[in-house]
Structures are given as structure tokens and as C-alpha cells.
Coordinates of C-alpha atoms in Angstrom, one line a residue:
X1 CA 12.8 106.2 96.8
X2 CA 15.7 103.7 96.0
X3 CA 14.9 100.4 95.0
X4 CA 17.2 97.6 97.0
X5 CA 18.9 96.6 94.0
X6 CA 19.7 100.1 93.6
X7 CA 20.5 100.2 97.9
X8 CA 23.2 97.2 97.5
X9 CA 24.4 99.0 94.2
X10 CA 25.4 102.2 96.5
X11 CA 26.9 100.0 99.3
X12 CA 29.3 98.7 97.0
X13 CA 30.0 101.8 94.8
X14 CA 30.8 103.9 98.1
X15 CA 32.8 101.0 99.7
X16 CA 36.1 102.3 100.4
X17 CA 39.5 99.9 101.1
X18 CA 39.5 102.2 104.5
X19 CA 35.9 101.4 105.6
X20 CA 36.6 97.8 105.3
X21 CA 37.1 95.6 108.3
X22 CA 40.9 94.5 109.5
X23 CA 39.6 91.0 109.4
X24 CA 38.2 90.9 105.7
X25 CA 41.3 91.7 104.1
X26 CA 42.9 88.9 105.2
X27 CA 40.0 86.4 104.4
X28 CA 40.5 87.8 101.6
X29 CA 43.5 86.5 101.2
X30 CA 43.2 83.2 103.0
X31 CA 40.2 82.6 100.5
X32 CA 42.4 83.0 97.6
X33 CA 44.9 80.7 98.9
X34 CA 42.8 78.3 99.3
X35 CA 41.3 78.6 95.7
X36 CA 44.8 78.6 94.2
X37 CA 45.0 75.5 96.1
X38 CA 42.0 73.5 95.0
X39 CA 41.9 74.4 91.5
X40 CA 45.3 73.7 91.1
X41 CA 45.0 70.3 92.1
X42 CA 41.6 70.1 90.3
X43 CA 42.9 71.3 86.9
X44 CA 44.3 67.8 85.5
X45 CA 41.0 66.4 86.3
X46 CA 38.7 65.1 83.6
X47 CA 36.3 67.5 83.9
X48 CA 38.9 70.2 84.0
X49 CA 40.5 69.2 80.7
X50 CA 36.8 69.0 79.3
X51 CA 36.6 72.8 79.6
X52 CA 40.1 73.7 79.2
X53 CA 40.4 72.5 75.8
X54 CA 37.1 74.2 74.8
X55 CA 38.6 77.6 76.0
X56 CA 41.9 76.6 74.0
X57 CA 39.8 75.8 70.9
X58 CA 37.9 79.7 71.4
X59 CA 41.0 81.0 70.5
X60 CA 40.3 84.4 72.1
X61 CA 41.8 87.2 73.1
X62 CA 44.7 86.2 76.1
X63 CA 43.8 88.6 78.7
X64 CA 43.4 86.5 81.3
X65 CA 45.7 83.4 83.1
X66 CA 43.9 79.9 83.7
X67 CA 45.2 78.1 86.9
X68 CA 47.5 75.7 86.6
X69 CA 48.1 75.7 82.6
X70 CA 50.3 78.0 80.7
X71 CA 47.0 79.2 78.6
X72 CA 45.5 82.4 78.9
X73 CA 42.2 83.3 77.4
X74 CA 39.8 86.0 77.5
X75 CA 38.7 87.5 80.6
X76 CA 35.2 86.1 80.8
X77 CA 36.3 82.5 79.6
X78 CA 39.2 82.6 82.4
X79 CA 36.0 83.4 84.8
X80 CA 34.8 80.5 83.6
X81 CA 37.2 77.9 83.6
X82 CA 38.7 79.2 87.1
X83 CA 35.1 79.4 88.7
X84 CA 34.5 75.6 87.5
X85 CA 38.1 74.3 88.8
X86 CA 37.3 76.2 92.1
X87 CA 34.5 74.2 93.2
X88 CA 35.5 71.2 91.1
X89 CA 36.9 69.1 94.0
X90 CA 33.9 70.5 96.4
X91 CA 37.2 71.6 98.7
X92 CA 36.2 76.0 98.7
X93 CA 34.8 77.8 101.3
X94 CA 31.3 78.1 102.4
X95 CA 29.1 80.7 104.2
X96 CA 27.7 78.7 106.9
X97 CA 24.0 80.0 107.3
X98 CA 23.3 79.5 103.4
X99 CA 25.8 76.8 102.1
X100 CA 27.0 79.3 99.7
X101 CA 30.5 78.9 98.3
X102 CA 31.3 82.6 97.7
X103 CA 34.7 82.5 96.2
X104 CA 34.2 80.1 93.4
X105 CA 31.5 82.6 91.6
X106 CA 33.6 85.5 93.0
X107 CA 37.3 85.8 93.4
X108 CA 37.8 83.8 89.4
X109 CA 35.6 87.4 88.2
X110 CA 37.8 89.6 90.3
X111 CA 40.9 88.2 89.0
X112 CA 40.7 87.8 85.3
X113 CA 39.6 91.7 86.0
X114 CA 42.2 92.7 87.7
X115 CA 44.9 90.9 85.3
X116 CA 43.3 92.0 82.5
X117 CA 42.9 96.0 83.9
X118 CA 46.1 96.2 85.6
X119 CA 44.6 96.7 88.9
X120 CA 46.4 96.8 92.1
X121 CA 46.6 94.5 94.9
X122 CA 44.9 97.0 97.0
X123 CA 41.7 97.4 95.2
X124 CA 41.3 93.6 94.2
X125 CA 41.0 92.5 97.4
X126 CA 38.5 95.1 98.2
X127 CA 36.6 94.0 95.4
X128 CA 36.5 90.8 96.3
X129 CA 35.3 91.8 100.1
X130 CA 32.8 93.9 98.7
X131 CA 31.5 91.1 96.0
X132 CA 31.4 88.4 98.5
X133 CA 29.3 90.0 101.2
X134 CA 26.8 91.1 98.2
X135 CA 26.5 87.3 96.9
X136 CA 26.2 86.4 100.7
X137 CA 23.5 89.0 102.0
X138 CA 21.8 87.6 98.1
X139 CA 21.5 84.5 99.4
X140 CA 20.8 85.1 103.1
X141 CA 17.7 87.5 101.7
X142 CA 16.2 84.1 99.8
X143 CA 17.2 81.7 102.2
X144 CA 16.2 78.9 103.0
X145 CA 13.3 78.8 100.2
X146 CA 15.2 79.8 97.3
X147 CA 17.4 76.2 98.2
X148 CA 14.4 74.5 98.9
X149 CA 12.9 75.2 95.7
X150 CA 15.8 73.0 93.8
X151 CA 18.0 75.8 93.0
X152 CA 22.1 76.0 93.4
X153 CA 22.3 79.0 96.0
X154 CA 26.0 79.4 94.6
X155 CA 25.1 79.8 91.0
X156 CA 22.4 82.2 91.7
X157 CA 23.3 84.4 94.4
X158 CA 27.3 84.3 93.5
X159 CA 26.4 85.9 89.8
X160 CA 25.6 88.9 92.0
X161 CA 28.8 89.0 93.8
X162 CA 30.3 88.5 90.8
X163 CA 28.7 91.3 88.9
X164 CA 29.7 93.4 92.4
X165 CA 33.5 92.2 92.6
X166 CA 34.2 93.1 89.2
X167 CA 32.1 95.9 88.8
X168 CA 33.6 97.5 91.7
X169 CA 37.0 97.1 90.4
X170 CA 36.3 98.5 86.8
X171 CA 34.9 101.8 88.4
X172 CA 31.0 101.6 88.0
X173 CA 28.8 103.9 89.0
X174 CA 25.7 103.3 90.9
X175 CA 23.6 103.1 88.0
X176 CA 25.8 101.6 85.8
X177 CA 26.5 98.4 89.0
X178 CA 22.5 98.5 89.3
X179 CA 22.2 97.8 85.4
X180 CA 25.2 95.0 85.5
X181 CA 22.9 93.9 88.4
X182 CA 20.1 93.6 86.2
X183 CA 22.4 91.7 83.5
X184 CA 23.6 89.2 86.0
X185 CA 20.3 88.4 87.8
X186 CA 18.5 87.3 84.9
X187 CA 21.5 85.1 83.6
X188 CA 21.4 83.4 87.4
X189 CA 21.3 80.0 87.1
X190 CA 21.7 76.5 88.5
X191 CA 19.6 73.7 89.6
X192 CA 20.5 70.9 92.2
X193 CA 19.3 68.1 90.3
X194 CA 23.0 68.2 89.0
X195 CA 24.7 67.6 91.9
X196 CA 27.2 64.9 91.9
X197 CA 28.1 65.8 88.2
X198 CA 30.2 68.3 86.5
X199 CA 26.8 70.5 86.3
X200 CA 27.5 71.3 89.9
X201 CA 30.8 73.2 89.6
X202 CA 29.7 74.7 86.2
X203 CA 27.3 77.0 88.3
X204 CA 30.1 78.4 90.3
X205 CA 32.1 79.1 86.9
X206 CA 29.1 80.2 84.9
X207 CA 28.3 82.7 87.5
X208 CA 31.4 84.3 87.5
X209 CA 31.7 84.3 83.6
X210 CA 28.4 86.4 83.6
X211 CA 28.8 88.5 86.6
X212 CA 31.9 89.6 84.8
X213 CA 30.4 89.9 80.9
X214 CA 27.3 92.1 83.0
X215 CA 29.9 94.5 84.9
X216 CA 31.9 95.1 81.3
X217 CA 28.8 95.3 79.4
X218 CA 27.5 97.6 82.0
X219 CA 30.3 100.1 81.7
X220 CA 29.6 100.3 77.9
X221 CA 25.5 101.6 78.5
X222 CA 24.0 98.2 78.8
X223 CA 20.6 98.6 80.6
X224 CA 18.6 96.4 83.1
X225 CA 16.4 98.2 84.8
X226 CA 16.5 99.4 88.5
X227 CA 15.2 96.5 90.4
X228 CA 15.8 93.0 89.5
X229 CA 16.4 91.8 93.0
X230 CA 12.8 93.1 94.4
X231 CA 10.8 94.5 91.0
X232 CA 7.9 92.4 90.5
X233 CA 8.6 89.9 88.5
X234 CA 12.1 89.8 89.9
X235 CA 14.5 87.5 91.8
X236 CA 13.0 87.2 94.8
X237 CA 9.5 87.1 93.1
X238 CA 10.3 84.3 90.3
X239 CA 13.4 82.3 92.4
X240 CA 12.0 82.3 95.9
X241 CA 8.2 82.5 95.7
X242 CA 8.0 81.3 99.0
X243 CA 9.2 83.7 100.8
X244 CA 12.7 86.5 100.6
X245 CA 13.8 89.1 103.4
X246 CA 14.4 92.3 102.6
X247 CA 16.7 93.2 106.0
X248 CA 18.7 90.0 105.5
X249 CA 19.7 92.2 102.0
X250 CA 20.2 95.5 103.0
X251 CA 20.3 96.3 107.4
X252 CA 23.1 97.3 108.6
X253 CA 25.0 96.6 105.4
X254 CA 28.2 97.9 106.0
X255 CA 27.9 97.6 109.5
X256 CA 27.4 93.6 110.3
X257 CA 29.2 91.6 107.8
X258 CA 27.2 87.9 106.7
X259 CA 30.8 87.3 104.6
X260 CA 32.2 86.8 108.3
X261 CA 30.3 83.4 109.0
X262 CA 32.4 82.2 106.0
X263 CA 34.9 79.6 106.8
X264 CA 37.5 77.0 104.8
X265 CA 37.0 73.3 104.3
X266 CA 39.4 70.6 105.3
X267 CA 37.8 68.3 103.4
X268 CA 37.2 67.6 100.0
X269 CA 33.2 66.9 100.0
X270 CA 29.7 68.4 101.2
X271 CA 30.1 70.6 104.2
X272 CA 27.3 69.1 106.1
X273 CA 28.9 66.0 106.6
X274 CA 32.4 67.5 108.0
X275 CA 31.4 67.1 111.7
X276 CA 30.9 63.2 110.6
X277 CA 34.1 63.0 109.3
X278 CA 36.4 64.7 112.0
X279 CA 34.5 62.7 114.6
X280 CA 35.1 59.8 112.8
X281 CA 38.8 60.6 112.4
X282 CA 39.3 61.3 115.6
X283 CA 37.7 58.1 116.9
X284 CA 40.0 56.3 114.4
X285 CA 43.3 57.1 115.8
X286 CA 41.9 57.6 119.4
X287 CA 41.7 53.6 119.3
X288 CA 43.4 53.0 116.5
X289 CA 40.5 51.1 114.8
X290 CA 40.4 49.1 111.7
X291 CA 37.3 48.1 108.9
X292 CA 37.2 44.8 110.5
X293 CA 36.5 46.4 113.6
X294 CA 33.4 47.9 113.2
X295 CA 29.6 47.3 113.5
X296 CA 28.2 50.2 112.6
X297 CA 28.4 54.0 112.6
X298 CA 25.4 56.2 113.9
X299 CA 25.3 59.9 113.8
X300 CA 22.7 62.0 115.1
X301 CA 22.8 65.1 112.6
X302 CA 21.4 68.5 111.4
X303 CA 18.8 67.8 108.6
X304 CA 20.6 69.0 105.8
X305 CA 22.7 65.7 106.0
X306 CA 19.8 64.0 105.2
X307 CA 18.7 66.1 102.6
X308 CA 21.7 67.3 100.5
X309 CA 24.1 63.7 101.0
X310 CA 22.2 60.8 101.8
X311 CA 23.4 58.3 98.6
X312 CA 23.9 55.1 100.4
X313 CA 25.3 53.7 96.9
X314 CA 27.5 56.0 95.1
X315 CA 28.9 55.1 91.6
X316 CA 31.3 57.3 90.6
X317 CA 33.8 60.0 93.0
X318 CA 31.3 62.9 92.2
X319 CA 28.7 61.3 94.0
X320 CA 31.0 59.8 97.0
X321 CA 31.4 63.9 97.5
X322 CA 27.9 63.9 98.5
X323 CA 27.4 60.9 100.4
X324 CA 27.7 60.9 104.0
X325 CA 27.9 57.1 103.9
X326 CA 31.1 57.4 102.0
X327 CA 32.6 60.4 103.4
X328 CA 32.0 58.3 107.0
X329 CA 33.3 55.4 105.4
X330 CA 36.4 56.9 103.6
X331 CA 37.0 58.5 106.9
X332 CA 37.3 55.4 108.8
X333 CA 39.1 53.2 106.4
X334 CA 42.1 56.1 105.3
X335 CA 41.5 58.9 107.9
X336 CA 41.5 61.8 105.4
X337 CA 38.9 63.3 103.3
X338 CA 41.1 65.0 100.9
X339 CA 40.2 64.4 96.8
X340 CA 42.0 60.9 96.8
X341 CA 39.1 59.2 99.0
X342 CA 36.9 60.6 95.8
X343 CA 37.9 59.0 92.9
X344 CA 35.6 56.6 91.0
X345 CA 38.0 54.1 92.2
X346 CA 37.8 54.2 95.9
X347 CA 33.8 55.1 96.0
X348 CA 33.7 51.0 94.2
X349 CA 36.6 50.0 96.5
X350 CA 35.0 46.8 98.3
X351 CA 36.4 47.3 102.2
X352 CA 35.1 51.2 102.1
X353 CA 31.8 49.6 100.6
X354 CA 31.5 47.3 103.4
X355 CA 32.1 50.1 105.6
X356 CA 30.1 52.3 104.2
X357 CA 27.0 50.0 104.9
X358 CA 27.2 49.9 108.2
X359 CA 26.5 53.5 108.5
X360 CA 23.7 55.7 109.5
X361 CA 22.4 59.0 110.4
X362 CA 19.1 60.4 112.6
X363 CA 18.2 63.8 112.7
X364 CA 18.6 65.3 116.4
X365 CA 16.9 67.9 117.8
X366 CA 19.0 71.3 117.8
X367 CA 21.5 69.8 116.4
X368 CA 23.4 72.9 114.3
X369 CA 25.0 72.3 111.0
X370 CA 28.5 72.2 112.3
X371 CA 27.8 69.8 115.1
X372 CA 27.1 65.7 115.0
X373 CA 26.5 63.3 117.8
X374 CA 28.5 60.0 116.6
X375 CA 28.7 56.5 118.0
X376 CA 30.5 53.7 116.4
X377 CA 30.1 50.4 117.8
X378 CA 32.5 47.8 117.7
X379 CA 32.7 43.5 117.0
X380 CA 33.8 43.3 120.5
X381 CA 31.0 44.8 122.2
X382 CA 32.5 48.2 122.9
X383 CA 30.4 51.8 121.9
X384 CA 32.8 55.0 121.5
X385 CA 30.6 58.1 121.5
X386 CA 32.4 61.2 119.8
X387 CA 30.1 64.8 120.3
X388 CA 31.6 67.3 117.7
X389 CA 30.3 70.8 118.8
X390 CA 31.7 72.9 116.4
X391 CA 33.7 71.1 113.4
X392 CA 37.0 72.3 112.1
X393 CA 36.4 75.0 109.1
X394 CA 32.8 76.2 110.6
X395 CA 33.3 80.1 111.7
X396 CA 33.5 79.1 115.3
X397 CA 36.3 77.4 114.7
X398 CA 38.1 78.4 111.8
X399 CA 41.0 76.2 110.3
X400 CA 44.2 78.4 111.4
X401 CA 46.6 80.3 108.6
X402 CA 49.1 77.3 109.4
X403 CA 46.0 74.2 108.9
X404 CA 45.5 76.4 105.5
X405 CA 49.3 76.9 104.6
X406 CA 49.5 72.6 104.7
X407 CA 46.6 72.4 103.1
X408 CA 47.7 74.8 100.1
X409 CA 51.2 73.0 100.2
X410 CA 49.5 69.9 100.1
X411 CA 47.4 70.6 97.2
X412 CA 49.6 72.7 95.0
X413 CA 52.6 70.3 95.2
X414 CA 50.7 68.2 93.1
X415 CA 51.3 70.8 90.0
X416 CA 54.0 73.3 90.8
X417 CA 57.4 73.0 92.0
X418 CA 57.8 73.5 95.4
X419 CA 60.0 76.9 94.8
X420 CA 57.0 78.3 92.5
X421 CA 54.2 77.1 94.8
X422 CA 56.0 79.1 97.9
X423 CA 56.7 82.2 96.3
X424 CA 52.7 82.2 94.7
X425 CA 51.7 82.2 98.3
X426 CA 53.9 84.8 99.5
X427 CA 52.2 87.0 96.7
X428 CA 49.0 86.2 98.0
X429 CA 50.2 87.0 101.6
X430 CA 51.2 90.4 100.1
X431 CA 48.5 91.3 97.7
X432 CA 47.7 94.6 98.7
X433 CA 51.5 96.2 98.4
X434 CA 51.5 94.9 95.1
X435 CA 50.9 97.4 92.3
X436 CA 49.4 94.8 90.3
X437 CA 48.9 90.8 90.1
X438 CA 51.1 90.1 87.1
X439 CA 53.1 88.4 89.5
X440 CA 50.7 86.4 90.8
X441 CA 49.2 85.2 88.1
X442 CA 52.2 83.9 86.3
X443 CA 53.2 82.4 89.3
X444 CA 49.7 80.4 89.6
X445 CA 50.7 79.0 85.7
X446 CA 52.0 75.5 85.3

């Protein structure tokens, strides 16, 4: 009898470009887009340039491109480096039901493979389909006590996508995909204490520099075993003691797709707060309100606000990413959430600190993750109520192809002339006629 390890390892060995959904091919796309987009703009960032010089001072081998430098590095170290400017600016996707960011870990594997194999189009954006629902059905299978526990769903469960993506594209057999399994589940790693930090984006790198090294070492005979997702002393036993979910993993793979409750962030911070921040927004210009304005801000939230971004206080930009106050606050006083409203600066900047004390949140009754309840109440008396059902980016209501075009132009004008940063997204837009990503990836160089 097949092991699950060895039951995901089939699904994604047997996945043909045919057999994949209409749909997923162009998330596909739109998630690279939007990953060209953020780690572009995150790539002249301090903690970029931290980890971009390390990989120039490796000196390896240049088979892969780094975003928005002229460098190119080996294939695992491009992983790397692409995975941590990905999730750098907290601005990547996120699979709703988990709060995994699937492309970070994923799509940086996938590409330094396919630039440094000469694979098509085609086949990398199968890969990538492929990886992504594995890391997502990963994480669905452990959720939500695997998060609970302390650990970085994105680090853990996207090595495995990684591992998938890339291993798909290089040709592994079952087997060989359930041993690069076995590699990449015991190097998962990442632990929340490290959010608001550069430790936080590192997981999303490091998993897709190990995913990678397990698929390549896999194809050469390395071994690990035939069940490191449900053996004994396995993921689910060691990472999620308190409970895991076998169908979550493998029913109706193939069939019901988790990567399709996936969706794209407009703004650049925890996705829990995003109905917070559109409510507020739209409040803003509704009645044209000011700081001086306001008496307080009350929202009536899912949980996880509570939990994952309640830092009344933040110091530095990394830590205004995962503070409701601030994102509330930031909202109110500039009416954006894009990377600018997070810099050490404006988190210490003294009328969005006023602001951001006057704001608080209450847990509500069925209240989903994509919804808030908000009421600001004003100096003169007055209380505007804003219900956000579903918030812009969740998978019941997706940002658009032209919300994610300004977005990308927004974001990528900050590093590439606007000629270059065009053309790179109409090679994204036709990825799967091209007969390699050459292209692509020279075009993504600054």
C-alpha cells in the first residue's frame, strides 16, 4: 500500500499540462507578475542587499538570474535570494484557509530551474501549478495546529512545493519526488517568533533553496525514505502533534484544487488586517476625513487579527507590517498601504502615532478572515460604520488582471525603465509559447 508521501509524489509525477485547469495557468501567471513586482521593488532594501552581497561573495557557479541586479548565481542561491525578496515587503499572495504564501517558497525554485535547465514556458508553469497546490494541500493537512504550535506555515509547507515544482520540471520519477520529499521535509523550517524581522522572509527563501537542492539531489540517488509526511516520527507526527488530516492531503487531489482559494494582496502588510485597511480607505475619501478628525477607530474582526498583528507600538517598518494599529492608522493618514507607509520612518511618524492610538479591534462572532465590521467616530459627534464582506485580494473577490497590471507598474517602475518593465510583463503574459525563459529572465535584471 502507498504511503501519502508516496500518493502526493504520484499526483505530481502524472500531472500533465493538459489535465490542468484553464484557470491555473493563468494564476500562474498572474502570481508571477506579481512576484516580479514585489521583489523588484524589495531588492534595494536593506535586508535585500544583506543577502545579495553574500551570494556575490559565494562566487558560484551563474546559472541562475537574481531579480532586479545584473548578478546571477547558482541555482539554489538564486532560490534563495528571490524566495527572501518575494516575501520581503509582505506584498505576495496568500492561500486564504492557511495564510500560506505559496509563491515565495515556490515559483523562485521553479525558475532558477527552468533558467538553469532550459525549460520551456509550457512546462514551468505547470510546475509551478503542480508545486503550489502540493505546498497548499501540506499545509491545509496540518492546519490550524501546525500554526498554532509557533511554526511559519510558509517555510514548512512551501519546502514541499518547492521540492514538487522543481522536481516536476527536472523529470523525477515517483520515487525519486518521494525521496526529494524526504530531503525537503526534514530541512522544513521556520518559527513565528521572527516575525517582524528579516527571519520572516528568510523562511520563504530558505524553503525554496532546499526544495530545490532536495529535487537535484534527488535525481542523483539521494534517499529519504517513503513517508516523511505520515511515517511515525514524521511531519505530521513531530510539526503538528495536535492534530493533521490525511483527506485535506490527498481527496480528490487532482479533482478540487486548495491552490484556487489563493488570491493577490493590495497591500503591503499582514493579510488579516486588509479588510481594516480598505474599510478605512474607503471611509477616508467617502468623507474626506483628516487625523484631526478622528476619535477612534473600532473594528470588529476575525481572531487572527488579534493574534498574528496586534503591536500597538511598533519600532521599526517590519513590525508596522504586522500591526493592525498601524496598518489602520497608515491607512487613514495617507490612504494607501503600499511599502512607503512601512518604513522605519513613518511607523515613528508622530500624526500616524497619534492615530494609531485611537485604534482598536474586538473579535466578532462569525466574522471570516476577509471580512471586518469598522466604525470610526469622529470630534464632531458623528459615527461612520463601514461592513467589508469580502476584502479586495481574498478569492471571493480577486484583484482584477488590470488592479494587478497597476500594481506591477507601480512597483517595478521603481527599478526598471518603463520600456523594460512592459516588455517583462508581456513575457510573463506569454510564458507558455515561449520555448524557454531566457527572455524573461534578462528582462527581470536591472
Amino acid at each position: 500500500m502507498s504511503t501519502v508521501t508516496q500518493k502526493i509524489a504520484r499526483f505530481v509525477t502524472n500531472a500533465q499540462h493538459v489535465d490542468l485547469p484553464e484557470w491555473s495557468i493563468h494564476e500562474a501567471k498572474r502570481t508571477l507578475l506579481n512576484m516580479l513586482a514585489i521583489s523588484l521593488s524589495a531588492s534595494e532594501a536593506k535586508g535585500a542587499k544583506i543577502l545579495i552581497d553574500w551570494a556575490i561573495n559565494e562566487k558560484a557557479n551563474e546559472q541562475a538570474s537574481i531579480i532586479g541586479t545584473n548578478l546571477k548565481t547558482s541555482a539554489s542561491n538564486a532560490a534563495l535570494v528571490n524566495g527572501f525578496l518575494c516575501h520581503l515587503q509582505d506584498y505576495d499572495d496568500t492561500h486564504f484557509p492557511t495564510i500560506l504564501h505559496p509563491t515565495a517558497p515556490i515559483w523562485p525554485a521553479v525558475l532558477a530551474t527552468a533558467e538553469n535547465n532550459g525549460s520551456n514556458g509550457h512546462d514551468t508553469l505547470a510546475a509551478f501549478v503542480v508545486g503550489a497546490e502540493i505546498a497548499c494541500r501540506i499545509a491545509m493537512s496540518v492546519h490550524p495546529w501546525h500554526y498554532d504550535q509557533g511554526w511559519h506555515i510558509t517555510g514548512t509547507a512551501g519546502v514541499f512545493g518547492a521540492a514538487a515544482g522543481a522536481g516536476k520540471l527536472i523529470g523525477l520519477t515517483e520515487q525519486q519526488l518521494t525521496n526529494a520529499f524526504g530531503a525537503s521535509g526534514t530541512l522544513a523550517a521556520g518559527v513565528r517568533e521572527v516575525f517582524g524581522t528579516h527571519g520572516k522572509p528568510l523562511h520563504a527563501g530558505h524553503a525554496a533553496e532546499n526544495g530545490l537542492r532536495a529535487a537535484t539531489w534527488a535525481l542523483a540517488g539521494f534517499t529519504g525514505g517513503n513517508d516523511i509526511v505520515g511515517g511515525r516520527r514524521g511531519f505530521w507526527a513531530v510539526a503538528s502533534r495536535d492534530g493533521h488530516s490525511k483527506d485535506a492531503l490527498i481527496s480528490q487531489l487532482g479533482e478540487h484544487w486548495e491552490f484556487k482559494m489563493n488570491g493577490l494582496k493590495p497591500f503591503a502588510n499582514g493579510i488579516v488586517s486588509h479588510p481594516i485597511q480598505q474599510a478605512v480607505i474607503e471611509l477616508r475619501n467617502e468623507f474626506n476625513l483628516k487625523p484631526e478628525d478622528i476619535e477612534s477607530i473600532k473594528a470588529i474582526t476575525h481572531p487572527l487579527v488579534l493574534e498574528l498583528m496586534n503591536r500597538a507600538n511598533p519600532i521599526v517598518g517590519l513590525e508596522g507590517k504586522f500591526s493592525f494599529q498601524h496598518c489602520a492608522a497608515a491607512a487613514l493618514v495617507d490612504g494607501a498601504g503600499h511599502d512607503a507607509q512601512f518604513t522605519d520612518k513613518k511607523v515613528n511618524d508622530p500624526t500616524i502615532s497619534n492615530v494609531r492610538s485611537k485604534v482598536s479591534a474586538t473579535i466578532g462572532k462569525d466574522v471570516s478572515e476577509d471580512e471586518v465590521h469598522l466604525q470610526i467616530n469622529l470630534a464632531d459627534g458623528r459615527k461612520l460604520k463601514k461592513h467589508i464582506k469580502h476584502a479586495v485580494g481574498s478569492p471571493t473577490n480577486p484583484m482584477t488582471d488590470e488592479e494587478l497590471m497597476n500594481k506591477y507598474r507601480a512597483l517595478s517602475g521603481e527599478i526598471l525603465p518603463k520600456s523594460q518593465a512592459e516588455n517583462l510583463a508581456t513575457a510573463v503574459w506569454d510564458l507558455d509559447n515561449a520555448s524557454n525563459v531566457f527572455e524573461l529572465c534578462n528582462l527581470m535584471r536591472a
